[in-house]
Tab-separated table of C-alpha atoms in Angstrom:
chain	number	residue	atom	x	y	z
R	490	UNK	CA	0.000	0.000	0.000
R	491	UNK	CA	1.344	3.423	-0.935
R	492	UNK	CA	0.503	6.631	0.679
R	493	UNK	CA	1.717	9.753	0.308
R	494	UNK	CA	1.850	12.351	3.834
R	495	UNK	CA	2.599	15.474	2.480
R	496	UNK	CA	3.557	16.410	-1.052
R	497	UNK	CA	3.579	14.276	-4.000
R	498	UNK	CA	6.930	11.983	-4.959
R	499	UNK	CA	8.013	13.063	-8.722
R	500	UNK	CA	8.763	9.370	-9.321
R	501	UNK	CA	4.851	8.810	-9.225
R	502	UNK	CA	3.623	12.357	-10.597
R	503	UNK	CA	5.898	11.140	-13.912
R	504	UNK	CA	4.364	7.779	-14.073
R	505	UNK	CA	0.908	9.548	-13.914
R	506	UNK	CA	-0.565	9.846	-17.169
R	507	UNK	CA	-2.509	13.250	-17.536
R	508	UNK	CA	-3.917	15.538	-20.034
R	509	UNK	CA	-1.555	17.832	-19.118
R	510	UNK	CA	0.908	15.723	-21.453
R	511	UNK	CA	-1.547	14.158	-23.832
R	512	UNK	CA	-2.774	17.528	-24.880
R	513	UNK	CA	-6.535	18.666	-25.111
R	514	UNK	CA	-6.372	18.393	-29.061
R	515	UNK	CA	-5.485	14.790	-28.814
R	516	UNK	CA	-9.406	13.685	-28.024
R	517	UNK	CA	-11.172	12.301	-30.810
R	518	UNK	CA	-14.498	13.196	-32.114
R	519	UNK	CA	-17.984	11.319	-30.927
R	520	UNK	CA	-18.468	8.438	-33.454
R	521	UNK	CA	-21.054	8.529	-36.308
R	522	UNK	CA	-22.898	5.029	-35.502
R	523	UNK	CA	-26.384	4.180	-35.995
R	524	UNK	CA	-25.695	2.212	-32.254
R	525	UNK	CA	-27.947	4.137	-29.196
R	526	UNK	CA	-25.991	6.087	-27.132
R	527	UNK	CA	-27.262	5.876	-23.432
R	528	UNK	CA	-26.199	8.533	-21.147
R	529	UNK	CA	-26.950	8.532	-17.420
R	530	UNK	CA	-30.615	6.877	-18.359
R	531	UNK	CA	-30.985	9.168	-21.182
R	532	UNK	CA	-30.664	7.464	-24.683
R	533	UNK	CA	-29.776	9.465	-27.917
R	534	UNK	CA	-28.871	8.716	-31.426
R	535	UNK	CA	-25.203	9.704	-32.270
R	536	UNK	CA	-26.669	10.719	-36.074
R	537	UNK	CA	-28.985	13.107	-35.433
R	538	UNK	CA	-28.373	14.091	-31.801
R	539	UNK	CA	-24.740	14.191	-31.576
R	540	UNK	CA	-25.052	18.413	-29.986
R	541	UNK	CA	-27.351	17.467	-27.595
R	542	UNK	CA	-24.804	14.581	-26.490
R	543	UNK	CA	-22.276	16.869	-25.961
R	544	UNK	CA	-24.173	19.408	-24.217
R	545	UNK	CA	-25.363	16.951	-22.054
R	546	UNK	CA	-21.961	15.333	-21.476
R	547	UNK	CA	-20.752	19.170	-21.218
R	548	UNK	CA	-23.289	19.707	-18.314
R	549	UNK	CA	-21.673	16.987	-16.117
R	550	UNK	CA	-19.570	18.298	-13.300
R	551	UNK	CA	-15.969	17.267	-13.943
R	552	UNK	CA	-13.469	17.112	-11.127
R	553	UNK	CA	-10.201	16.883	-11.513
R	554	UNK	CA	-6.322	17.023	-9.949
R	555	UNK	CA	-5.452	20.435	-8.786
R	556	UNK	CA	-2.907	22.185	-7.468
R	557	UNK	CA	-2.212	25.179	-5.200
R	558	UNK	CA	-5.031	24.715	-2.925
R	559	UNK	CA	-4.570	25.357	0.571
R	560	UNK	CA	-2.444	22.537	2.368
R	561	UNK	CA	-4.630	19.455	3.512
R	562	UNK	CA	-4.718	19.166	7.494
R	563	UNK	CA	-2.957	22.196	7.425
R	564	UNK	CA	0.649	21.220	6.435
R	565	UNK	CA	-0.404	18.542	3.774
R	566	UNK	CA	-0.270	18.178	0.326
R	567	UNK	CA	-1.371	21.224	-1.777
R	568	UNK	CA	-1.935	19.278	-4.773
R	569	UNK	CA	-3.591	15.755	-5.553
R	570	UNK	CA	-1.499	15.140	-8.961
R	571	UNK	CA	-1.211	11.402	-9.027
R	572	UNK	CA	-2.988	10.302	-5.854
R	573	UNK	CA	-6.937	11.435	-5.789
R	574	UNK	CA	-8.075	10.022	-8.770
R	575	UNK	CA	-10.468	7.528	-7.339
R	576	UNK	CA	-11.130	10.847	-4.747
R	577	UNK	CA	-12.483	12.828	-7.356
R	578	UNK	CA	-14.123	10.587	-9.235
R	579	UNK	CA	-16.284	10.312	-5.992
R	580	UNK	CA	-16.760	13.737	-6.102
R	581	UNK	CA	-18.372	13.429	-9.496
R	582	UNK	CA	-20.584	10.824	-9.064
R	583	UNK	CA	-21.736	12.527	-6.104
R	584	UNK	CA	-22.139	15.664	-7.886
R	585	UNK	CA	-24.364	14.531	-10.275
R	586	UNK	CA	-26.504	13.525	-7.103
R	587	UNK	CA	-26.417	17.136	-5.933
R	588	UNK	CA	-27.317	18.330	-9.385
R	589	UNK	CA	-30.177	15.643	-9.806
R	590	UNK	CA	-31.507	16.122	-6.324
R	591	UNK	CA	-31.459	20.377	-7.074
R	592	UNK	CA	-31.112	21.391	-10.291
R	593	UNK	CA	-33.066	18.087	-12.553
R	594	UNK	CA	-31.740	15.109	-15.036
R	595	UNK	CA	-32.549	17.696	-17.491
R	596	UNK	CA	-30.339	20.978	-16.536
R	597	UNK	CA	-28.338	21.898	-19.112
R	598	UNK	CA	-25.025	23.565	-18.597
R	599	UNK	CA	-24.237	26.629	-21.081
R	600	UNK	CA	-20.954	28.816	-20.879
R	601	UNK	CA	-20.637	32.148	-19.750
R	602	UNK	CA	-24.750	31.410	-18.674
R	603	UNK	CA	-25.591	33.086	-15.341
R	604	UNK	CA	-26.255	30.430	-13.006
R	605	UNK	CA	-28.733	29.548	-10.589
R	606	UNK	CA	-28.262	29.742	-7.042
R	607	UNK	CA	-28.573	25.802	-6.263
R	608	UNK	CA	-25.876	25.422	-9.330
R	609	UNK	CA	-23.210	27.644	-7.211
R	610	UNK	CA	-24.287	26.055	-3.963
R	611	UNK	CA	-23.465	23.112	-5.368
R	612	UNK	CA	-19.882	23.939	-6.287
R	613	UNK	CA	-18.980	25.779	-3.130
R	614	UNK	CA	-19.819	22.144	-1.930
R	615	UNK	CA	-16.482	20.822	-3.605
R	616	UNK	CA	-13.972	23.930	-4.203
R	617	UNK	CA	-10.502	22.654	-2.405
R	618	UNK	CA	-10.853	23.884	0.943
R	619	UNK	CA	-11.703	22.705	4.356
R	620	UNK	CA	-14.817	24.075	5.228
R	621	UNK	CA	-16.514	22.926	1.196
R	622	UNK	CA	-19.124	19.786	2.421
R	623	UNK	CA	-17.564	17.309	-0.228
R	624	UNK	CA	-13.929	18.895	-0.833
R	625	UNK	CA	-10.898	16.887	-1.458
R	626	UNK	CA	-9.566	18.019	2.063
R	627	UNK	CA	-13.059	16.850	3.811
R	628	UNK	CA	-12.788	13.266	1.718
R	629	UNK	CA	-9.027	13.240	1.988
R	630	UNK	CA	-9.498	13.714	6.061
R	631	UNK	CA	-12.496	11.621	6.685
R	632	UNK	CA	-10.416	8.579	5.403
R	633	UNK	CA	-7.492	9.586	7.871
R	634	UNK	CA	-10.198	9.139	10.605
R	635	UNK	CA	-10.603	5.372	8.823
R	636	UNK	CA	-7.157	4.260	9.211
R	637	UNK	CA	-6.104	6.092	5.213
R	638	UNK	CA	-2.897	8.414	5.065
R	639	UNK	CA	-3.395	11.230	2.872
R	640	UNK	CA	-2.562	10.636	-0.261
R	641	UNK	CA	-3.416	7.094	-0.123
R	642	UNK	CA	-5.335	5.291	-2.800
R	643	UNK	CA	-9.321	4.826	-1.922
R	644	UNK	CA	-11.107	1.915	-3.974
R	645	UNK	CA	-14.300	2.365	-5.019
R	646	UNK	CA	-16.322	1.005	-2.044
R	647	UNK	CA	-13.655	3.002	-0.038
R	648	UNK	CA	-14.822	6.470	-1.266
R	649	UNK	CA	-18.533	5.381	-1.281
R	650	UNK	CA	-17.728	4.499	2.341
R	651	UNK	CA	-16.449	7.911	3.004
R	652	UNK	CA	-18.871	10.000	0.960
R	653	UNK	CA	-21.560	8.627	2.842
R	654	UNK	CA	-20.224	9.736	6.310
R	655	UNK	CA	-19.791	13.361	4.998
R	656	UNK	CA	-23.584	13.516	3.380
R	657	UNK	CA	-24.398	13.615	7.178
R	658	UNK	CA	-23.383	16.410	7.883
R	659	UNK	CA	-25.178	18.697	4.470
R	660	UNK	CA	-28.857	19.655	5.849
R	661	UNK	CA	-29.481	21.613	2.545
R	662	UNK	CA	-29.529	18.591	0.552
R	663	UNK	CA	-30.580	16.569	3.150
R	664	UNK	CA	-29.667	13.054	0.952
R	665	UNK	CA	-29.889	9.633	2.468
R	666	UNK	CA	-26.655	7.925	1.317
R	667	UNK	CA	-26.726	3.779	1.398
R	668	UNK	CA	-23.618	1.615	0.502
R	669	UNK	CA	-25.216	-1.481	-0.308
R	670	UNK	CA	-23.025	-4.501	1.322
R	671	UNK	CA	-23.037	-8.265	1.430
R	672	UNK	CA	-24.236	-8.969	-2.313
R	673	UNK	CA	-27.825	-7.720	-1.624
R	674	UNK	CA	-30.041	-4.481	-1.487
R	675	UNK	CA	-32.537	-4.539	1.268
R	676	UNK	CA	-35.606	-2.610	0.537
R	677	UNK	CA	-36.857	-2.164	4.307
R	678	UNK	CA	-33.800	-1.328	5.339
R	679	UNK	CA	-33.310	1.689	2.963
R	680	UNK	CA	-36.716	2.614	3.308
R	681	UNK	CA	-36.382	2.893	7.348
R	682	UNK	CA	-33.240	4.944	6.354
R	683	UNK	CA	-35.309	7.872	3.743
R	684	UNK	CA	-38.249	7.908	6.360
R	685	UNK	CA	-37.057	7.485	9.860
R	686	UNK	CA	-40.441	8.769	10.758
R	687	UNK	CA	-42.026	5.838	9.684
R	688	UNK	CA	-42.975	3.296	12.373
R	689	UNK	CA	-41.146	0.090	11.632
R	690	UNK	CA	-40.938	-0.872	15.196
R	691	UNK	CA	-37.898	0.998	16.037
R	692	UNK	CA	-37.658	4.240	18.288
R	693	UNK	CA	-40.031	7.438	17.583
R	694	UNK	CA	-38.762	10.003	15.186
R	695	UNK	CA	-36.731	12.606	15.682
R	696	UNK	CA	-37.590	14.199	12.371
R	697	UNK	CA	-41.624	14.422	12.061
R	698	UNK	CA	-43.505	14.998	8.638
R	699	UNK	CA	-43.220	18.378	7.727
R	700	UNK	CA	-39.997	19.021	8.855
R	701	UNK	CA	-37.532	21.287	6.725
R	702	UNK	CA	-33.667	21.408	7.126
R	703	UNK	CA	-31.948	25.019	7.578
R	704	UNK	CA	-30.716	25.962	4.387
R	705	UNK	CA	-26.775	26.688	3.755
R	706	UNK	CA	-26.718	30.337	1.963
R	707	UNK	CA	-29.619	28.856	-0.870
R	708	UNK	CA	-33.010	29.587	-0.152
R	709	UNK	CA	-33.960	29.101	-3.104
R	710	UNK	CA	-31.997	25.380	-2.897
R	711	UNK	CA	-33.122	24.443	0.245
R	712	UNK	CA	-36.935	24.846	-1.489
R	713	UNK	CA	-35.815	22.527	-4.702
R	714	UNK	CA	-38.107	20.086	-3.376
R	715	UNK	CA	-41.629	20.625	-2.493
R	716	UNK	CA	-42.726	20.494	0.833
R	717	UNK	CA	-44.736	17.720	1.652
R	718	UNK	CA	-42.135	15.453	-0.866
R	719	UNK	CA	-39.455	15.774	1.461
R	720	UNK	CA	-41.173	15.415	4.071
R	721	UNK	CA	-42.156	12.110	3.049
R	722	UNK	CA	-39.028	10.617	1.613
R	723	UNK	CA	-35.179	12.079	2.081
R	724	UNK	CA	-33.954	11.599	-1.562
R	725	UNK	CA	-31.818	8.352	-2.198
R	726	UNK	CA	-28.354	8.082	-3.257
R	727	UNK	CA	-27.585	4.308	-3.514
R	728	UNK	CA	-24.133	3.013	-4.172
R	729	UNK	CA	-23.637	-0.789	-5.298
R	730	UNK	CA	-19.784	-1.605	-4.933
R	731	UNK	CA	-19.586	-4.878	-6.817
R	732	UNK	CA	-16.836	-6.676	-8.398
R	733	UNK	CA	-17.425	-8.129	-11.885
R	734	UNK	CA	-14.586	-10.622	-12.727
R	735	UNK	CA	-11.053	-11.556	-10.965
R	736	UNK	CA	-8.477	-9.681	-12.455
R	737	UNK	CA	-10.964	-8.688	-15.629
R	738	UNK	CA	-14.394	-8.116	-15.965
R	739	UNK	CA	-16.271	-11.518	-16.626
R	740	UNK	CA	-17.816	-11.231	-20.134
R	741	UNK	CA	-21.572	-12.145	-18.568
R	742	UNK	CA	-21.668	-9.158	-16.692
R	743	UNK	CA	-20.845	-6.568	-19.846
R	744	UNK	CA	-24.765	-6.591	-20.817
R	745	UNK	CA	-25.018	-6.165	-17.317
R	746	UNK	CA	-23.311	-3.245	-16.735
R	747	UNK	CA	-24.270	-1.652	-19.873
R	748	UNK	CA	-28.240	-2.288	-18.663
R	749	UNK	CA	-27.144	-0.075	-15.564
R	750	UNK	CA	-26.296	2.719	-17.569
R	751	UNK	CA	-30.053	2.480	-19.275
R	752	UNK	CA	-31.927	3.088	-15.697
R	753	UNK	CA	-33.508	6.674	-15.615
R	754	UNK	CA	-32.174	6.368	-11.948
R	755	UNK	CA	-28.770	5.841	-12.632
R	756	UNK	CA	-25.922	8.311	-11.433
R	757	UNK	CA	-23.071	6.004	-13.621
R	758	UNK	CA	-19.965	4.165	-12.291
R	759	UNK	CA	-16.816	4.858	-10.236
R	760	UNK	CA	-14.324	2.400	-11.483
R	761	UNK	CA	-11.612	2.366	-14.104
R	762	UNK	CA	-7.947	0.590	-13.473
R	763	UNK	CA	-5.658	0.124	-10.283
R	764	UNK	CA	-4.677	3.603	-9.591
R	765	UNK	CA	-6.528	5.295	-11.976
R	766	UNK	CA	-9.575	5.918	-11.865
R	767	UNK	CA	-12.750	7.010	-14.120
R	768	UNK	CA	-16.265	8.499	-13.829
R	769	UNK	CA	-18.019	6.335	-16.599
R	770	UNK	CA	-21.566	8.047	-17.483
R	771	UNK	CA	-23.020	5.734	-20.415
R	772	UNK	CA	-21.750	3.554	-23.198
R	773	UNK	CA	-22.304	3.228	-27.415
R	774	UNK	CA	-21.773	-0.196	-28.491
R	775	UNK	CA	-18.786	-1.998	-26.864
R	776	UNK	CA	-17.125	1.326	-25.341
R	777	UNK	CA	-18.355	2.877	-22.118
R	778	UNK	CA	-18.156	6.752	-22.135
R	779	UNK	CA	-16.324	8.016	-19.234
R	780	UNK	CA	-15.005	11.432	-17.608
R	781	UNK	CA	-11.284	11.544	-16.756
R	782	UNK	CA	-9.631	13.406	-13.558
R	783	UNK	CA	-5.796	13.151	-14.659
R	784	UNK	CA	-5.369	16.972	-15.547
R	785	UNK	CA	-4.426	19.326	-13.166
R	786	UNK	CA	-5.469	22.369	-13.196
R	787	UNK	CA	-5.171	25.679	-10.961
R	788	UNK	CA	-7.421	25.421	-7.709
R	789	UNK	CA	-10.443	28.047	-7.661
R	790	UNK	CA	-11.448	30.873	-5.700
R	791	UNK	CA	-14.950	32.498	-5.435
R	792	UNK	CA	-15.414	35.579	-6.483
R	793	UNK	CA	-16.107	38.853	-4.458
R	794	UNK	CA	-20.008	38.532	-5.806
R	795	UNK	CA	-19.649	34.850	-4.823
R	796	UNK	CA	-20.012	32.978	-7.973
R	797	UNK	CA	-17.727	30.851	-8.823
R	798	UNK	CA	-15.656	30.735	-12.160
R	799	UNK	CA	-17.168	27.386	-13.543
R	800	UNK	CA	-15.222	27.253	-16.604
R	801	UNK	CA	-12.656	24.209	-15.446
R	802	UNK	CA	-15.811	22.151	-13.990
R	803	UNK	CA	-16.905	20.864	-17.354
R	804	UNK	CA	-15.972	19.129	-19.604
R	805	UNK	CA	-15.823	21.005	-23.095
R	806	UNK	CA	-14.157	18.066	-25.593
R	807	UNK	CA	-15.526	15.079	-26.892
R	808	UNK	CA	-15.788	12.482	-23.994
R	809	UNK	CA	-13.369	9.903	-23.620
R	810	UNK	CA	-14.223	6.029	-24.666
R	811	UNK	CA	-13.086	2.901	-24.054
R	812	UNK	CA	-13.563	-0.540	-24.739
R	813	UNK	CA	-15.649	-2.374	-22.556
R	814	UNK	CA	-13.120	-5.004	-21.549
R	815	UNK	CA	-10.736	-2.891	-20.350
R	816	UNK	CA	-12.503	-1.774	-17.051
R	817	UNK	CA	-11.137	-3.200	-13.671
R	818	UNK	CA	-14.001	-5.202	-12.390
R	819	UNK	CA	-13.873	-3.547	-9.369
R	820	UNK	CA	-16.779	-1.014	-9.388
R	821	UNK	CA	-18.789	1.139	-7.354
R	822	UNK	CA	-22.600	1.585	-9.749
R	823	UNK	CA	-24.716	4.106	-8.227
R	824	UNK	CA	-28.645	5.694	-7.973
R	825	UNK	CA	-30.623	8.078	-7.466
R	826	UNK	CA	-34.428	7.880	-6.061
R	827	UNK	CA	-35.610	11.339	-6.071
R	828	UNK	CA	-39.373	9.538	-4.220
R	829	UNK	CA	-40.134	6.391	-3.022
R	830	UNK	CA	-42.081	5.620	-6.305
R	831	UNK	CA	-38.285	5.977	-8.162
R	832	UNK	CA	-36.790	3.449	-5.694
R	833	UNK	CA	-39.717	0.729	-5.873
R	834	UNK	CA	-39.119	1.800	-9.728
R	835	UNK	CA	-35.667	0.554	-9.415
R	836	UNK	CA	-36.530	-2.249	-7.429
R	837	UNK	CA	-38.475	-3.680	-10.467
R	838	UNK	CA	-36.423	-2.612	-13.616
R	839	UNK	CA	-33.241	-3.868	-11.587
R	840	UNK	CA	-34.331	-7.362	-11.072
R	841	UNK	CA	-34.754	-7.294	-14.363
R	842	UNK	CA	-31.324	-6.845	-15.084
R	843	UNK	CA	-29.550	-9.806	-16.730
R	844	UNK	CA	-27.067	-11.516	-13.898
R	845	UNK	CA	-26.763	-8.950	-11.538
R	846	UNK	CA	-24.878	-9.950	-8.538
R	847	UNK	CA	-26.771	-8.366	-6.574
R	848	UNK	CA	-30.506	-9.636	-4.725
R	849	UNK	CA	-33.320	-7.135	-4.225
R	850	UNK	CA	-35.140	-8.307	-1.020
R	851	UNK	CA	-37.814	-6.867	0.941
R	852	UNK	CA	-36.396	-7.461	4.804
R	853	UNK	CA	-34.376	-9.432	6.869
R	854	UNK	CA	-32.489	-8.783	10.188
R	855	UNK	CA	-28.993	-7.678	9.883
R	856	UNK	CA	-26.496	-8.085	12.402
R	857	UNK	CA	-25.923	-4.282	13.899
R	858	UNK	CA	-22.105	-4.449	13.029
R	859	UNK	CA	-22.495	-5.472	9.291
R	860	UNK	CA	-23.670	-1.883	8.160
R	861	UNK	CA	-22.621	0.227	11.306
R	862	UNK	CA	-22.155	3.759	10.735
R	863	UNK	CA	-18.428	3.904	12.503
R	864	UNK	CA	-17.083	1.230	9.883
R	865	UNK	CA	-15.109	1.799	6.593
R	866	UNK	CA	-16.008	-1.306	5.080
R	867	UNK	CA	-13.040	-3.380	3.013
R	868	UNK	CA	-13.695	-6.310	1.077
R	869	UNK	CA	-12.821	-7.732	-2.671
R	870	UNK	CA	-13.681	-4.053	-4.629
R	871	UNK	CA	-10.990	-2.462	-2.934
R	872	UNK	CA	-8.242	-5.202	-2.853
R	873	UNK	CA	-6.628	-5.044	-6.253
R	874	UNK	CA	-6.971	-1.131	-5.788
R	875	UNK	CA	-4.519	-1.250	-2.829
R	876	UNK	CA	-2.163	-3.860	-3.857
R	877	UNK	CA	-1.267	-2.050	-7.234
């Protein structure tokens, strides 16, 4: 296991490969196929539709290495060039919660637009510094508190582990975060966890229908929701850490994983290769579309009028592809059930899904220790992360 306490070793930042060599005009153009394209449970036809694919790919939040943020811990690294990869592809996939839970599936991102108010609350949530709800310090530090040095690689069930912890403490978007464990998702159990309030023979609720969180700075955020919804269900971010294959992905589970991408709930994948990680969003034919973090670019300050220059935290080139079989079956797939009538939705189309390794079940008991909140949870999808 490698970890890195306070700057960076130039052995490993030279055996990282980044855009910052490969050069931006090195990305090759969308593909004219008659295949669909399916994009975060969106499907489009690459003829026809090939803008609105980009726009929609452009209107993804994109994290990325940077460098010259304030140190981490105080006297830590100030850059996470070769090391938080897998970090911010966490941040991404978690983004596109944030963005789905306040802003829709369907908010476009346009350049030099001026933005709405949930939009910039959302990226305060992840500039590089200490008090930001999802920064790379507050993921970087949460995993200290788990036994991880900074600078140390995170697998994906690793940073779902993590990102769940710090989703605790954001009462504006007020998500309920799940990390689904032990090869099966337990439909009771997440539905005690988006209504506490609900009597399911456990203590009385401390958060009764009708009840709003504080908002942070975003009235207008804290009211994306309507009333009475949230008051009925806190929205769902589900996280499926599963491992398709040994050391490569088994070829059953490719229609499989493709099918995940299809799911109007899906938020995409958190996977790639050992040490170096991707944010896959969708697929065409046999190569899954993906956002890369391996560029570093300057860290960002808010303006005096407190917006936020947004430029860097989108992608504006063709995505990147790759074939299928070259993924690391270790992956973390994840959802988002804005109601209760989205997750019994996913309950349904997922057991559909051809082989997944996964069982939808309505209850059982769980031993308290399996899923306890205090636990960073290690198993097979992290192994061949953290022995690279």
């Amino acid at each position: 296991i490698q970890s890195i306490l306070s700057t960076t070793p130039t052995d490993l930042r030279e055996s990282t490969l980044t855009y910052d060599t490969l050069g931006f005009g090195e990305f090759e153009d969308f593909p004219e196929t008659s295949e669909p394209v399916w994009i975060l449970g969106k499907e489009f036809n690459a003829l026809t539709e090939k803008d609105d694919i980009l726009s929609d790919v452009t209107s993804r939040l994109w994290f990325t290495y940077r460098k010259n943020f304030p140190p981490i811990g105080g006297t830590g690294p100030t850059s996470d060039t070769g090391w938080g990869c897998m970090l911010r592809c966490g941040q991404m996939i978690l983004g596109e919660a944030l963005v789905c839970r306040h802003l829709g599936r369907d908010w476009r991102w346009v350049r030099g637009q001026p933005q709405r108010g949930q939009y910039i609350s959302i990226l305060n949530a992840f500039l590089d510094k200490k008090d930001s709800y999802y920064s790379l310090h507050q993921i970087a530090q949460m995993g200290v508190g788990e036994g991880k040095s900074i600078g140390q690689w995170y697998g994906p069930n690793t940073v779902a582990q993590v990102l769940k912890k710090l989703t605790v403490f954001d009462s504006w978007s007020r998500l309920a975060v799940h990390v689904a464990m032990d090869n099966t998702v337990v439909m009771e159990e997440i539905k005690r966890l988006c209504m506490p309030w609900r009597d399911y023979g456990g203590a009385a609720c401390a958060e009764p229908p009708g009840w709003m969180p504080k908002h942070n700075g975003c009235l207008e955020g804290a009211c994306a929701l309507a009333e009475e919804e949230t008051a009925l269900w806190k929205p769902l971010v589900l996280l499926i850490p599963l491992r398709l294959g040994l050391s490569d992905i088994n070829k059953a589970y490719i229609e499989t994983l493709k099918q995940c991408f299809q799911l109007p709930q899906s938020l995409g994948v958190i996977g790639g290769k050992p040490n170096s990680a991707h944010y896959f969003i969708g697929y065409v034919g046999e190569e899954l579309i993906y956002l890369d973090p391996h560029t570093t670019q300057p860290a960002v300050e808010p303006c005096e009028d407190s917006q936020v220059p947004d430029d860097t935290y989108h992608c504006q080139h063709p995505p990147c592809r790759m074939h299928i079989c070259e993924i690391d079956p270790s992956v973390a797939v994840g959802f988002f059930c804005r109601t209760e009538d989205d997750f019994d939705d996913w309950c349904m189309r997922i057991r559909k899904v051809r082989c997944f390794p996964y069982e939808v079940i309505k209850g059982k008991i769980l031993p308290k220790t399996t899923h306890s909140f205090n636990i960073i949870h290690l198993d097979v999808t992290d192994v061949k992360w953290l022995g690279s």
